[in-house]
mmCIF file of C-alpha atoms and ligand atoms in Angstrom:
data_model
loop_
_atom_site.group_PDB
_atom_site.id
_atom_site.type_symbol
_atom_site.label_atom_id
_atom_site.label_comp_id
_atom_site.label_asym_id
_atom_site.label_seq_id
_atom_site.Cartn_x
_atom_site.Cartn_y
_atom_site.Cartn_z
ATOM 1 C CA UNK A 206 27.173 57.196 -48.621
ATOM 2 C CA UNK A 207 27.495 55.084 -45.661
ATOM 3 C CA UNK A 208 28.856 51.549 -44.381
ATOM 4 C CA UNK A 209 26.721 48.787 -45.596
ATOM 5 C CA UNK A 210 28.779 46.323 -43.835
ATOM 6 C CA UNK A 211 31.713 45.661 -41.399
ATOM 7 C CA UNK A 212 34.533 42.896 -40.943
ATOM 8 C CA UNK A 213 37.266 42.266 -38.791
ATOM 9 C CA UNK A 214 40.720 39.884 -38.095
ATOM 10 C CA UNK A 215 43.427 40.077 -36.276
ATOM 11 C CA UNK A 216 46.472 37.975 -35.484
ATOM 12 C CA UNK A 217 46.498 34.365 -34.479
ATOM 13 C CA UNK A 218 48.407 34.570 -31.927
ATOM 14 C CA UNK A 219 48.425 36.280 -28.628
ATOM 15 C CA UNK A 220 51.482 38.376 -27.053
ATOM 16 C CA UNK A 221 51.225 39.093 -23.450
ATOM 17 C CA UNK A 222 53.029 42.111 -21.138
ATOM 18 C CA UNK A 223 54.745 38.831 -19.619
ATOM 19 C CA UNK A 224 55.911 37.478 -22.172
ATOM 20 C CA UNK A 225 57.279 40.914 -23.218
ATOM 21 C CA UNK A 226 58.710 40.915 -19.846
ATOM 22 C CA UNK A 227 61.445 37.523 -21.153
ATOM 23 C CA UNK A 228 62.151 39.647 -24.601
ATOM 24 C CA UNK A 229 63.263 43.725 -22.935
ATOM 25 C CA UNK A 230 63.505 45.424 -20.071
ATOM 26 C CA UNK A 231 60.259 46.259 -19.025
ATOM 27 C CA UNK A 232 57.409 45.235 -16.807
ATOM 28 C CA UNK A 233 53.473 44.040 -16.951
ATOM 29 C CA UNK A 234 52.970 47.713 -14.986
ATOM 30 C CA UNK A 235 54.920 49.761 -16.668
ATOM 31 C CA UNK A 236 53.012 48.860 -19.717
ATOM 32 C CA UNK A 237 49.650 48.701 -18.507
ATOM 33 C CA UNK A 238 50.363 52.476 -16.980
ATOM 34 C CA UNK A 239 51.614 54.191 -19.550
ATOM 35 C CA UNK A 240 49.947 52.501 -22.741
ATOM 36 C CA UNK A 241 47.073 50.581 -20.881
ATOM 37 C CA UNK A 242 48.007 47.754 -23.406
ATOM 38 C CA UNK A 243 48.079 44.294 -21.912
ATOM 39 C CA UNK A 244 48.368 41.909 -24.971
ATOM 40 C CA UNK A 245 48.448 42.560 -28.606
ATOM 41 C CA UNK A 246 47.713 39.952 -31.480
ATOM 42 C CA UNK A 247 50.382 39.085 -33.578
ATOM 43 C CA UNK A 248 50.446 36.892 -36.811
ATOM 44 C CA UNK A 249 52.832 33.816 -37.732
ATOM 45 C CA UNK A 250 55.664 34.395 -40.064
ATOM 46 C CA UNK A 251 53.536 32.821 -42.462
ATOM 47 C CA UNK A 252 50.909 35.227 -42.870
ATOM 48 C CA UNK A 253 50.870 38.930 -44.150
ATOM 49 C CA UNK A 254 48.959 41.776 -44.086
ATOM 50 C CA UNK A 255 46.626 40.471 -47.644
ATOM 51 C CA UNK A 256 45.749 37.794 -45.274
ATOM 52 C CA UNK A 257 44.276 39.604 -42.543
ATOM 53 C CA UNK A 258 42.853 41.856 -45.134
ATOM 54 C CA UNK A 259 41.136 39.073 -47.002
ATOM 55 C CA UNK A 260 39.458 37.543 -43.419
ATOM 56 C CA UNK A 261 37.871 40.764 -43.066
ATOM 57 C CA UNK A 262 36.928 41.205 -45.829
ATOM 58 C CA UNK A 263 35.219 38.118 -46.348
ATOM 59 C CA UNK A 264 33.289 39.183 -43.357
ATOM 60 C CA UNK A 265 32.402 42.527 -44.514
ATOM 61 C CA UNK A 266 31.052 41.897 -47.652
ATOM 62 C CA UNK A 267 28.943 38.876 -46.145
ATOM 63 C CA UNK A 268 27.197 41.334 -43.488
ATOM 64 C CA UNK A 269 26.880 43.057 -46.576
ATOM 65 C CA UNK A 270 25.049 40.428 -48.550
ATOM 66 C CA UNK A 271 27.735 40.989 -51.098
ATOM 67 C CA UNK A 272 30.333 38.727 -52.755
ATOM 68 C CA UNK A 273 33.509 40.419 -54.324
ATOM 69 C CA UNK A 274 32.214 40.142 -57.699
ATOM 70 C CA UNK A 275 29.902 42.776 -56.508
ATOM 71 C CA UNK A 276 32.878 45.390 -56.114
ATOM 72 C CA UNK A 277 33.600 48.531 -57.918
ATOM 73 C CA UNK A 278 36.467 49.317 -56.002
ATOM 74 C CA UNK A 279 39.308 48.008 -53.144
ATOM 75 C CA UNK A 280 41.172 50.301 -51.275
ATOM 76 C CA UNK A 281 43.636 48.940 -48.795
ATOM 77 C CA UNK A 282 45.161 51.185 -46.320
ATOM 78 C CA UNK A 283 48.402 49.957 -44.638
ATOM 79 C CA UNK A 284 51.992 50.455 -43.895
ATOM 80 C CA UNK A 285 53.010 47.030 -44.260
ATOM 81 C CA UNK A 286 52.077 45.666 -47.622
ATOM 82 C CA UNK A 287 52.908 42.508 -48.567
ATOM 83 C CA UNK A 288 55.653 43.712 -50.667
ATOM 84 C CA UNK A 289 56.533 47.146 -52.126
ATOM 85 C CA UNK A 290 54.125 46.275 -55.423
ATOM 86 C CA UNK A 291 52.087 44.928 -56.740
ATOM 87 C CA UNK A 292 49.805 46.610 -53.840
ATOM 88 C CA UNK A 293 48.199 44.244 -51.104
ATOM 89 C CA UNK A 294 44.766 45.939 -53.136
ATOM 90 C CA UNK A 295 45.770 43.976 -56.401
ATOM 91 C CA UNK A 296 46.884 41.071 -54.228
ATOM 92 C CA UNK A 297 43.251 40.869 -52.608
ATOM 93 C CA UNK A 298 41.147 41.905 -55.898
ATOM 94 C CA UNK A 299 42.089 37.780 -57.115
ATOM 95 C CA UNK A 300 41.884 36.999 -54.021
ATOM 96 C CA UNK A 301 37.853 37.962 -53.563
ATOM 97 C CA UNK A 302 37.271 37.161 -57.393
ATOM 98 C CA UNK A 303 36.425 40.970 -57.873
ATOM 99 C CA UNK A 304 37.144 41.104 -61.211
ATOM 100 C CA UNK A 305 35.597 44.093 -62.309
ATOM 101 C CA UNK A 306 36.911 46.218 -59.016
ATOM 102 C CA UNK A 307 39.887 49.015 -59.644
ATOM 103 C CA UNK A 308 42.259 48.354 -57.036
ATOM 104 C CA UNK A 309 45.279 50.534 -55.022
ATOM 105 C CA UNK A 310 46.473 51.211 -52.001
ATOM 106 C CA UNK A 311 46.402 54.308 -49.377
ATOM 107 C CA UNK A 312 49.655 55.192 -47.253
ATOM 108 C CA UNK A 313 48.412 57.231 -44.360
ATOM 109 C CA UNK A 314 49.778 55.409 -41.458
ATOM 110 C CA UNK A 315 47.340 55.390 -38.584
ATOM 111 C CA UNK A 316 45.068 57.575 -40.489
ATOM 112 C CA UNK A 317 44.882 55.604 -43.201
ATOM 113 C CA UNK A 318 41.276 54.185 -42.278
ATOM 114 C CA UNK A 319 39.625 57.784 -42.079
ATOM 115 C CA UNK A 320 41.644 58.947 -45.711
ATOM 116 C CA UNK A 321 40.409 55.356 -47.370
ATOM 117 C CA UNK A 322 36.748 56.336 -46.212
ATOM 118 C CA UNK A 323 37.615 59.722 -47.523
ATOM 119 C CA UNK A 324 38.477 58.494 -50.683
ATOM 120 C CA UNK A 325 36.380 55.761 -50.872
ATOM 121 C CA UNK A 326 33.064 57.937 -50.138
ATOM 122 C CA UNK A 327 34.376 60.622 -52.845
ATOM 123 C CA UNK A 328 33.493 57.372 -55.326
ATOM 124 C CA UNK A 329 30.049 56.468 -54.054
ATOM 125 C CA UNK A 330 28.908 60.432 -53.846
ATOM 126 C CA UNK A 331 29.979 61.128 -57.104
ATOM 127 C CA UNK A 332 28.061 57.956 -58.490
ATOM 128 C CA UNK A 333 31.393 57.028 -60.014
ATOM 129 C CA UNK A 334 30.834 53.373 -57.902
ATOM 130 C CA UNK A 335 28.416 52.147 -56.060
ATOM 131 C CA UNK A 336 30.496 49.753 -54.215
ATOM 132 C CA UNK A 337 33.587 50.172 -52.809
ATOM 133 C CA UNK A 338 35.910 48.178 -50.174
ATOM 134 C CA UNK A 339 37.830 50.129 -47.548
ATOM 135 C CA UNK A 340 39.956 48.006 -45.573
ATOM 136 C CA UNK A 341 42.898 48.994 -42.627
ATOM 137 C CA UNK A 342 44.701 46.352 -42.508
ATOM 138 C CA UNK A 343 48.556 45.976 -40.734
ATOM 139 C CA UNK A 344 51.094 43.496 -39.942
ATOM 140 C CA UNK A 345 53.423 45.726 -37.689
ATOM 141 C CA UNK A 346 54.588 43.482 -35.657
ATOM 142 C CA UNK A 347 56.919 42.252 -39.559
ATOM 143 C CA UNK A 348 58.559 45.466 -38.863
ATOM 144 C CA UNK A 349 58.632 46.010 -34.909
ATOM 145 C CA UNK A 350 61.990 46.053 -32.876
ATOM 146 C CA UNK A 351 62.021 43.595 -30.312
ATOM 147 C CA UNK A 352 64.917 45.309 -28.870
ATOM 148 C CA UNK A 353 63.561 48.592 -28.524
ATOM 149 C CA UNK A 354 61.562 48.208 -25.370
ATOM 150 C CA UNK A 355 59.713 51.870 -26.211
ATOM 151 C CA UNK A 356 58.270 50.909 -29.385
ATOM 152 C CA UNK A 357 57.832 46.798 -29.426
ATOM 153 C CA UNK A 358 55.220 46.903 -26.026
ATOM 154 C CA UNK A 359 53.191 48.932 -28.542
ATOM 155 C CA UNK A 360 52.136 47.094 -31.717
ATOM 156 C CA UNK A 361 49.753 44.163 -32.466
ATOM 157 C CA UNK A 362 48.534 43.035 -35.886
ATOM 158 C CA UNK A 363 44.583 43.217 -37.574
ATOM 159 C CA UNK A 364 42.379 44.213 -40.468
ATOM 160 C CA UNK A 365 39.227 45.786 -40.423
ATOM 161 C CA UNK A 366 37.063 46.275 -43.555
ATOM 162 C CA UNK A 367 34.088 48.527 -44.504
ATOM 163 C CA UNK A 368 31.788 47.999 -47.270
ATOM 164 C CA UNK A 369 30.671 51.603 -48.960
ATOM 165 C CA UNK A 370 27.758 52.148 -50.565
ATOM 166 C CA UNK A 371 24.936 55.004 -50.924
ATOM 167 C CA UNK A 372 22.483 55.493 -47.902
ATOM 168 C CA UNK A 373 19.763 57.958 -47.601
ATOM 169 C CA UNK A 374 20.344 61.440 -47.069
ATOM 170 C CA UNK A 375 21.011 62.592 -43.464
ATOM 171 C CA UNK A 376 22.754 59.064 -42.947
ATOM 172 C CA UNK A 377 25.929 57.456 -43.311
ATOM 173 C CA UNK A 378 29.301 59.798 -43.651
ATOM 174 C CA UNK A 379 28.458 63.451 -42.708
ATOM 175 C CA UNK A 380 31.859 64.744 -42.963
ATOM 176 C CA UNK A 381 35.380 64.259 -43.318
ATOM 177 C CA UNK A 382 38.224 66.203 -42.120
ATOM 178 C CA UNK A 383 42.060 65.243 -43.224
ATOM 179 C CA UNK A 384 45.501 66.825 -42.499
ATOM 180 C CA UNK A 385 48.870 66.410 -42.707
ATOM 181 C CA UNK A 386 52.194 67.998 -41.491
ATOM 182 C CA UNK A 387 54.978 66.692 -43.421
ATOM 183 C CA UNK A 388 57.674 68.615 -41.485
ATOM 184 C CA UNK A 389 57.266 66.509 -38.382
ATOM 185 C CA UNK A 390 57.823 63.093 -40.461
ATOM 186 C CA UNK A 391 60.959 62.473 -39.134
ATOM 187 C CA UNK A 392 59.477 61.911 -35.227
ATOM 188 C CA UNK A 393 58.094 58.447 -36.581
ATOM 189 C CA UNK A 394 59.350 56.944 -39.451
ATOM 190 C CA UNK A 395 60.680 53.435 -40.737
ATOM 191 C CA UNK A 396 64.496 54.968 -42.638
ATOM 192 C CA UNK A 397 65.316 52.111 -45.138
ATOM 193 C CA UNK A 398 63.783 49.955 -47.888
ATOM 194 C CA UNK A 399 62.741 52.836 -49.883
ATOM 195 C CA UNK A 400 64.655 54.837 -52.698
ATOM 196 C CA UNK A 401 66.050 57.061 -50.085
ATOM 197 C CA UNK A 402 68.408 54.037 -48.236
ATOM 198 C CA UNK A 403 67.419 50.840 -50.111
ATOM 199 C CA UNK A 404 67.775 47.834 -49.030
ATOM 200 C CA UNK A 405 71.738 46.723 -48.350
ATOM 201 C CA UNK A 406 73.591 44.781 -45.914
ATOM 202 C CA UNK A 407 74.405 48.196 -43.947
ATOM 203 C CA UNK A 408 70.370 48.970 -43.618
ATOM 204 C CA UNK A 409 69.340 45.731 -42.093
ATOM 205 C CA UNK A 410 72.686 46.088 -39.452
ATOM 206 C CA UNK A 411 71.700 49.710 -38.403
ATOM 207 C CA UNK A 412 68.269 47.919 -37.771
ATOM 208 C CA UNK A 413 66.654 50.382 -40.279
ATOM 209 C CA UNK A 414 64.030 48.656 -41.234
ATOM 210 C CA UNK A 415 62.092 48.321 -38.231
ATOM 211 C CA UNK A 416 59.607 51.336 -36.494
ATOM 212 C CA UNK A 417 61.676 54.655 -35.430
ATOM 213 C CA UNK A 418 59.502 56.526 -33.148
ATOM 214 C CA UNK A 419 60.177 59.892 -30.984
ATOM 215 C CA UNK A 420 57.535 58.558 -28.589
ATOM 216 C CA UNK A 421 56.991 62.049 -26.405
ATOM 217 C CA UNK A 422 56.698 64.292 -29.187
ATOM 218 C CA UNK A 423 54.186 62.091 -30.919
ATOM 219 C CA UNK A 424 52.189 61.644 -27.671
ATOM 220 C CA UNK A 425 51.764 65.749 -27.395
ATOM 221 C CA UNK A 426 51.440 65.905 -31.043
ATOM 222 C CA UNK A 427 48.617 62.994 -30.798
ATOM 223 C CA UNK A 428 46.988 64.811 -27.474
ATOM 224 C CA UNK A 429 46.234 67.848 -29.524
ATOM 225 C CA UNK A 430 45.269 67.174 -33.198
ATOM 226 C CA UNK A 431 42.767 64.510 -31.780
ATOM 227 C CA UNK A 432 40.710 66.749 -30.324
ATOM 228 C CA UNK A 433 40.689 69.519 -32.826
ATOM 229 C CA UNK A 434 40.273 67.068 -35.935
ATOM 230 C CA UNK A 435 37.408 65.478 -33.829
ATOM 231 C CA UNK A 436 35.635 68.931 -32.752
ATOM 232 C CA UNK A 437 36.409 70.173 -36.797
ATOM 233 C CA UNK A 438 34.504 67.467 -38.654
ATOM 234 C CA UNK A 439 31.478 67.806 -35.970
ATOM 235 C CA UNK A 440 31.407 71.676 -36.788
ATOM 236 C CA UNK A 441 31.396 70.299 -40.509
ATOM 237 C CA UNK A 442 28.697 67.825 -39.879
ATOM 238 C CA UNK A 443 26.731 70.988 -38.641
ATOM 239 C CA UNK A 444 26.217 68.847 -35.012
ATOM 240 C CA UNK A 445 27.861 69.658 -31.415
ATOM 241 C CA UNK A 446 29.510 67.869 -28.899
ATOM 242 C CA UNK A 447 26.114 66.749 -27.175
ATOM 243 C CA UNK A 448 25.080 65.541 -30.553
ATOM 244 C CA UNK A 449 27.602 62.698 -30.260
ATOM 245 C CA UNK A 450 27.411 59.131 -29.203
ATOM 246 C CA UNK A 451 29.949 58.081 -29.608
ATOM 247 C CA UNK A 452 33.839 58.537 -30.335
ATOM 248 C CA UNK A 453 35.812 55.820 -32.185
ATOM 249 C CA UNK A 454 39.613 56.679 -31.557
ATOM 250 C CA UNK A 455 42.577 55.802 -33.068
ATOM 251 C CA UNK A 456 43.382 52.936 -30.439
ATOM 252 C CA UNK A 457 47.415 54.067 -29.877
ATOM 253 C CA UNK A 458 47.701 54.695 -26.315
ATOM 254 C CA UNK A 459 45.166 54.812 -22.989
ATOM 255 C CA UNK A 460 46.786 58.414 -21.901
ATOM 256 C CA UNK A 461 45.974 59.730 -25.794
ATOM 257 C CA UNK A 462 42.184 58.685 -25.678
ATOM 258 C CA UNK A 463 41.632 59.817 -22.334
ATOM 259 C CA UNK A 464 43.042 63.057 -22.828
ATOM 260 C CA UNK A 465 41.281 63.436 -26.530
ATOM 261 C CA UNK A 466 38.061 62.640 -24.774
ATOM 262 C CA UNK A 467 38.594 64.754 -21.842
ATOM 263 C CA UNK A 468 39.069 67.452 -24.213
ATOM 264 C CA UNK A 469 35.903 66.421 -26.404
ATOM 265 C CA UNK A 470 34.284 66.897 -23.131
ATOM 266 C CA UNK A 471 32.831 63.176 -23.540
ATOM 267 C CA UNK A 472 32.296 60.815 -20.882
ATOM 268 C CA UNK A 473 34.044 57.247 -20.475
ATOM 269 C CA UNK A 474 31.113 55.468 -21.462
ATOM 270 C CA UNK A 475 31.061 56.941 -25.231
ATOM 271 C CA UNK A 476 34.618 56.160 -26.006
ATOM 272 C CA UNK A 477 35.274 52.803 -27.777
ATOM 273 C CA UNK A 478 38.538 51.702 -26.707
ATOM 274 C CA UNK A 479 40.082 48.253 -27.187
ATOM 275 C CA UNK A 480 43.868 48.842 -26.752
ATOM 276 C CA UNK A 481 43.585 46.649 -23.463
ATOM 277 C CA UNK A 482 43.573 43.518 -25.509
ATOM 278 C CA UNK A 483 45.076 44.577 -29.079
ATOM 279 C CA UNK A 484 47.512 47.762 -28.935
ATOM 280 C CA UNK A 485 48.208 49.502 -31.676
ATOM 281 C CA UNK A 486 46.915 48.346 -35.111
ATOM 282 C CA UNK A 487 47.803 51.627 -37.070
ATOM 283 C CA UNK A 488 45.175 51.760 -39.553
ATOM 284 C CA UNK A 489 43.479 48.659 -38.503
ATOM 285 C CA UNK A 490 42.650 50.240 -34.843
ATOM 286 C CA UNK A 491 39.500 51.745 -35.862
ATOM 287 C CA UNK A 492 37.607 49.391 -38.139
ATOM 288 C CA UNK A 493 38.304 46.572 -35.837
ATOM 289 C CA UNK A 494 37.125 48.650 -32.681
ATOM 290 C CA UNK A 495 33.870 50.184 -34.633
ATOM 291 C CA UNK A 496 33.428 46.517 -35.838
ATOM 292 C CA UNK A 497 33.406 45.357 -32.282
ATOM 293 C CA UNK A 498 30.913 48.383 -30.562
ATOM 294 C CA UNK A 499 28.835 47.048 -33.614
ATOM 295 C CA UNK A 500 28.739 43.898 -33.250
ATOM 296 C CA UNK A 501 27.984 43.755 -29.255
ATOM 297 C CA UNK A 502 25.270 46.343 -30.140
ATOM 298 C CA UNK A 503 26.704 49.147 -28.321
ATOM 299 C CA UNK A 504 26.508 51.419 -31.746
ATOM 300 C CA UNK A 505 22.731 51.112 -32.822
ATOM 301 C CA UNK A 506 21.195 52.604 -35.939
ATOM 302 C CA UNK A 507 20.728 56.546 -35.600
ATOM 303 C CA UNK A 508 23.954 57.153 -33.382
ATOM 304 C CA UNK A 509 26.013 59.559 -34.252
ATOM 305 C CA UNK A 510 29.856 58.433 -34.124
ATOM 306 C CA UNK A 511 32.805 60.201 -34.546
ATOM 307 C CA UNK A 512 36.334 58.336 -35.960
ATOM 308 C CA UNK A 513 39.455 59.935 -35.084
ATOM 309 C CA UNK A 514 43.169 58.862 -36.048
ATOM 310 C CA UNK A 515 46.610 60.821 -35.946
ATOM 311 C CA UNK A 516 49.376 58.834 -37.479
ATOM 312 C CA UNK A 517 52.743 58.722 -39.093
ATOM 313 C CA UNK A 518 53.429 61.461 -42.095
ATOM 314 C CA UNK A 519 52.314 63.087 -39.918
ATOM 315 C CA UNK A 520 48.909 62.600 -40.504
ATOM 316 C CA UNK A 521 45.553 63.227 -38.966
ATOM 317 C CA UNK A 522 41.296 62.468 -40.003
ATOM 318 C CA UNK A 523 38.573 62.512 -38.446
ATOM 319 C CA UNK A 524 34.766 61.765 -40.075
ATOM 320 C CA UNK A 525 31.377 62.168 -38.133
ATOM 321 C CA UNK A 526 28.649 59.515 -39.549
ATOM 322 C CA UNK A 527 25.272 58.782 -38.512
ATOM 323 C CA UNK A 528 25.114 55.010 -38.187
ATOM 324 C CA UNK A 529 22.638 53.966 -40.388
ATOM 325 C CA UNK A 530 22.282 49.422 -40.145
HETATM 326 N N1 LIG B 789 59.321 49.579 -20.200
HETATM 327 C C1 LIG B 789 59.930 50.248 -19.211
HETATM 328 N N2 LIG B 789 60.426 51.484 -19.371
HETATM 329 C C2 LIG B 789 60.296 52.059 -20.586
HETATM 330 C C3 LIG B 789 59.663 51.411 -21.655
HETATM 331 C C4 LIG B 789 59.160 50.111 -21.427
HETATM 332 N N3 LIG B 789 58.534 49.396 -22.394
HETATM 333 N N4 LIG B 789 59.683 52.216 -22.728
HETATM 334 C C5 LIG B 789 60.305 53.341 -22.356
HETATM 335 N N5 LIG B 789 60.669 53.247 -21.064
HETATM 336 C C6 LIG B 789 61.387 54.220 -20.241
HETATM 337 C C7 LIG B 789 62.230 55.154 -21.056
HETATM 338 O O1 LIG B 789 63.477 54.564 -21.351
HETATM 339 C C8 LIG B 789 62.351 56.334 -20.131
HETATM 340 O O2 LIG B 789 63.342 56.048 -19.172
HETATM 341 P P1 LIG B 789 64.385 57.191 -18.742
HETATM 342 O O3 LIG B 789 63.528 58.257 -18.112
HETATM 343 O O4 LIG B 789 65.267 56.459 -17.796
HETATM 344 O O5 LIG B 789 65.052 57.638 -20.009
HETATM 345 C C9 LIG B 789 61.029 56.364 -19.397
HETATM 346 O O6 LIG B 789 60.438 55.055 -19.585
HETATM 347 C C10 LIG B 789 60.069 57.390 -19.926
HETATM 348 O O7 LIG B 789 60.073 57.344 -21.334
HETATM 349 P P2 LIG B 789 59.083 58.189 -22.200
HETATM 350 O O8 LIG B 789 59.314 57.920 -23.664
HETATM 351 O O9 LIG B 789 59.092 59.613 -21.747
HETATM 352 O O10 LIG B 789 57.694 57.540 -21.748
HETATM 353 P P3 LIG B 789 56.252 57.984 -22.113
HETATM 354 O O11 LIG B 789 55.461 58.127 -20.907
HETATM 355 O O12 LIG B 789 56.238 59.096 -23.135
HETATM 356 O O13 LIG B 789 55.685 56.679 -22.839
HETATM 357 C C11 LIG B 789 55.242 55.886 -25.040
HETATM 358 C C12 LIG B 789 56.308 56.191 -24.005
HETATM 359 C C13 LIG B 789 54.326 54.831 -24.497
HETATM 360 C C14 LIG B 789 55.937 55.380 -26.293
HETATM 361 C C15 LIG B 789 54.462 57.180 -25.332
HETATM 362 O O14 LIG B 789 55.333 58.234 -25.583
HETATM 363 C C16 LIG B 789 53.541 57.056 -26.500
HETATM 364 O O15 LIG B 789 52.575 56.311 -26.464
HETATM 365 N N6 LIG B 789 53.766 57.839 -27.561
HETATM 366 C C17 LIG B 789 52.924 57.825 -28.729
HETATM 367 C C18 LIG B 789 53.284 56.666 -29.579
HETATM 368 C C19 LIG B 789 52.348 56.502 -30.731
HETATM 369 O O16 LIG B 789 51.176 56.621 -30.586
HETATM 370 N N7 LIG B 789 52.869 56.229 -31.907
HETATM 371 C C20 LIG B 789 52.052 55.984 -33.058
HETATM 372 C C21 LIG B 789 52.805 54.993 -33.822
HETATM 373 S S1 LIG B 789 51.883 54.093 -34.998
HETATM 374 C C22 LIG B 789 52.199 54.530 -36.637
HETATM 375 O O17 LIG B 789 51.809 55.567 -37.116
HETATM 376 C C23 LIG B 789 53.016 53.533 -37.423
#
């Protein structure tokens, strides 16, 4: 199976290192040094996650040539749902008029994107569905500290949505490789609103609602598992390095990419990166970014790309697929 058609958002407005620079102590360089982030998009207070998610998907199944009655089956893959249920998947099935699509939603974090298509794909090979949606779609700025100047530089808001559907053989999805390590979940977490510590007045004082990161161990955690779940599902795919063309990264940091692709042996020029102008859409990062190389025609038909995310959980995919529009 393959994608048979791509869509993006993100949010409306734009939230620069300077203005960052009024909110916490921290500066345009410091950012741009250690993160090479220098805006993100964030949405209103109006809008959540189901809206981003329904902008791109609009677009996806239009490059598509689909509508949503058309669909089997929506995943959504986030971290910030609308609301704890019904899932932002429901929310969008009535949404796109898919009324004979199954609908749920996939909790990977910054993975979440490669697990949907891992999912998702597991549909279409089987010949369970023929078309399914698999959108990444976040609104972490809802849930960002805007006190905690080593998390809130970090975050900006987007969806990015994939039509699946079955492609010749040789194209589309080669292979998938997915992990977890639940022991380290505790480095990067968000404490409260679950069943654990529930909502109360004490919760939303201790500011436990908002991102808790351990920013240095997830940076060497992210440094290593990149490059292994990247060189794993090329060895699956039964390619090598040279084979690729390109490498779509989880878009979380400048220093992370670099390194992965320093380690992949891979030159500047094949590594999409976009943090520069949105930071760090969790599971949005790489449908919007692979959306983008697309769309400018920098990812033609018969490249071979490679998709790699480490997240939250923790978590870590990465799929190899032959691009095949
Ligand atoms: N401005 C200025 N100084 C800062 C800032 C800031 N925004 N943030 C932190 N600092 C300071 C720290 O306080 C510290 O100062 P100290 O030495 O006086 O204590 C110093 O900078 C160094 O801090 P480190 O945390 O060691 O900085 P590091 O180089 O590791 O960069 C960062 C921090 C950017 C968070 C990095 O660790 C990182 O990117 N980690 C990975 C984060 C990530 O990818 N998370 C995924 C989350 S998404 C999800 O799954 C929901």
């Amino acid at each position: 199976m393959g994608i048979a058609g791509l869509g993006a958002a993100a949010g409306e407005d734009l939230l620069t290192n300077n203005d960052l620079e009024k909110m916490v102590d921290t500066s345009d360089e410091w950012i741009k040094t250690r993160t090479g982030i220098g805006a993100r998009h964030i949405t209103r207070p109006e809008t959540a996650t189901s809206d981003l998610a329904y902008q791109a998907a609009v677009e996806g199944l239009a490059d598509a040539g689909l509508t949503g009655a058309d669909l089997d089956l929506i995943i959504v893959c986030t971290v910030t749902p609308d609301m704890p249920f019904p899932s932002t998947a429901c929310l969008l099935q009535a949404r796109l008029g898919a009324t004979r699509a199954a609908a749920f939603d996939i909790e990977a974090a910054c993975s979440g994107f490669i697990y949907g298509l891992a999912v998702g794909g597991q549909f279409v090979a089987s010949r369970t569905y023929d078309t399914v949606l698999v959108i990444g779609a976040e609104t972490l700025t809802k849930i960002t500290d805007y006190t905690d100047r080593a998390t809130c530089v970090l975050f900006g808001d987007g969806a990015g949505a994939a039509v699946l559907r079955p492609v010749g053989e040789g194209e589309g999805i080669l292979s998938t490789v997915l992990g977890a390590d639940g022991s380290g979940g505790e480095l990067l977490m968000q404490p409260a609103g679950g069943s654990r510590l529930p909502a109360s007045h004490e919760t939303v004082d201790k500011r436990l609602h908002y991102i808790h990161m351990s920013g240095s161990d997830v940076f060497k955690f992210a440094v290593k598992v990149m490059g292994e779940a990247a060189d794993a599902a090329i060895e699956r795919a039964g390619l090598s390095r040279e084979d690729v063309d390109f490498l779509v990264p989880h878009q979380a940091n400048r220093r992370i990419i670099d390194a992965a692709a320093r380690r992949l042996g891979l030159p500047a020029d094949k590594v999409i990166v976009n943090i520069g102008e949105f930071g760090n859409m969790s599971s949005a990062s790489i449908p919007v970014a692979l959306h983008e190389a697309v769309r400018s025609g920098r990812i033609k038909r018969g490249d071979v790309v490679v998709l790699v995310a480490f997240g939250a959980g923790l978590t870590w995919g990465s799929t190899a697929l032959r691009w095949c529009r």
